[in-house]
Amino acid sequence: MTLPLAQLARHLLVWWDEHGRHDIPWKQVSASGELDPYGIWIAEVMLQQTQLQVMLPYWQRWMEAFPTVDALAAADEQQVLLLWQGLGYYSRARRLHQATRQLQGQQWPQELEAWLALPGIGRSTAGSILSSAFDRPFAILDGNVKRVLARLTAFGQPPARHSAHFWSLSEQLLDRQRPRDFNQALMDLGATICTPRRPACALCPWGAGCAGRRDGDPTQWPVKAPKRNKPKRVGVAFVYWRGDGQMLFRQRPPRGLLGGMTEVPSSEWRAAGDPTADLAAAPVTADWRPLSGHVRHVFTHFELSLTLFAAKAAGAAAAPQGFFWHPVDRLETLALPSVMAKVVRHGLARLT
């Protein structure tokens, strides 16, 4: 770098004052001159795996349904998961729900350790909440910030393996007089200028001090770790339907992958298929017939391929214990994860 960190910080704040995203709803100061820590917290957790333009309508619907800590704490988990549907990584919603019950009746924490003690809060999320809500001098290090700092320094290793280095750099850069504005400026720089594929270097306030730009192609950074092939798993899903337009569902266990969500009855997801065990997982004894094609879904740590079997229930058959019927024209009222929405669409298309 050709510029000292303090000068880079000043340049960034000057740029942000004129060009930053000042219309983010959870960053708006109220009539009393304060920000809402609750709205900021919800937004920060939603943003952990989701871009702002995607999560904004989810945040708005969430705040209408659960406008306060008490409202969220009193909500049923299925209500919470239903509003989270489409954002993925559903453990984030469950942990938010748990954390509100810990915070009920308490003052908002203003120390890093107190936020880190809550479910689902890591160091960067805690720092962002504290700096945004209370203007406290805590650094952040999300994916956008790592990319910006890796390009700024032309760092030659994958950032994930050198977190201590990047945390140190983020803390040294932080403007301690304006931590709220500085952290937002750093995130805005990564979101609007120093983007992954086409960085607008000519508009960057760090142009003169960025080693990545000076070396000619900033998209070389951050250096990526070698990709690992995701393991593959297979299973069977059972589309059991009645003539009155209802399909059989069940709720997944509260812990683990997709915990507490609604699913179409399915077998265990294994590395290799086991036809006998798979069909033994059917919810009822029926004339199960295979449907053409497969449903494929990519999770963070593995790829899944599901074969579908279908059967029709007689008349107004009762649901087996642990299952329930639900109208297929009201699926929006179920907390269906994406993979199960795919199963339902695939099954209905072939049944009709």
XYZ file of C-alpha atoms in Angstrom, residues 23-26 46-47 50-63 87:
21
model
C -31.603 4.851 2.683
C -31.248 1.435 4.352
C -34.380 1.243 6.531
C -32.830 -0.241 9.679
C -30.604 -12.168 7.523
C -27.606 -10.674 5.716
C -28.126 -13.181 1.672
C -27.621 -10.018 -0.379
C -29.371 -6.847 0.724
C -31.670 -6.517 -2.299
C -32.872 -10.100 -1.792
C -33.392 -9.929 1.969
C -35.030 -6.464 2.144
C -38.638 -7.629 1.489
C -38.125 -10.472 3.981
C -36.972 -7.956 6.598
C -39.963 -5.715 5.940
C -42.449 -8.600 6.272
C -40.669 -9.843 9.387
C -40.799 -6.436 11.076
C -33.907 -17.262 2.876
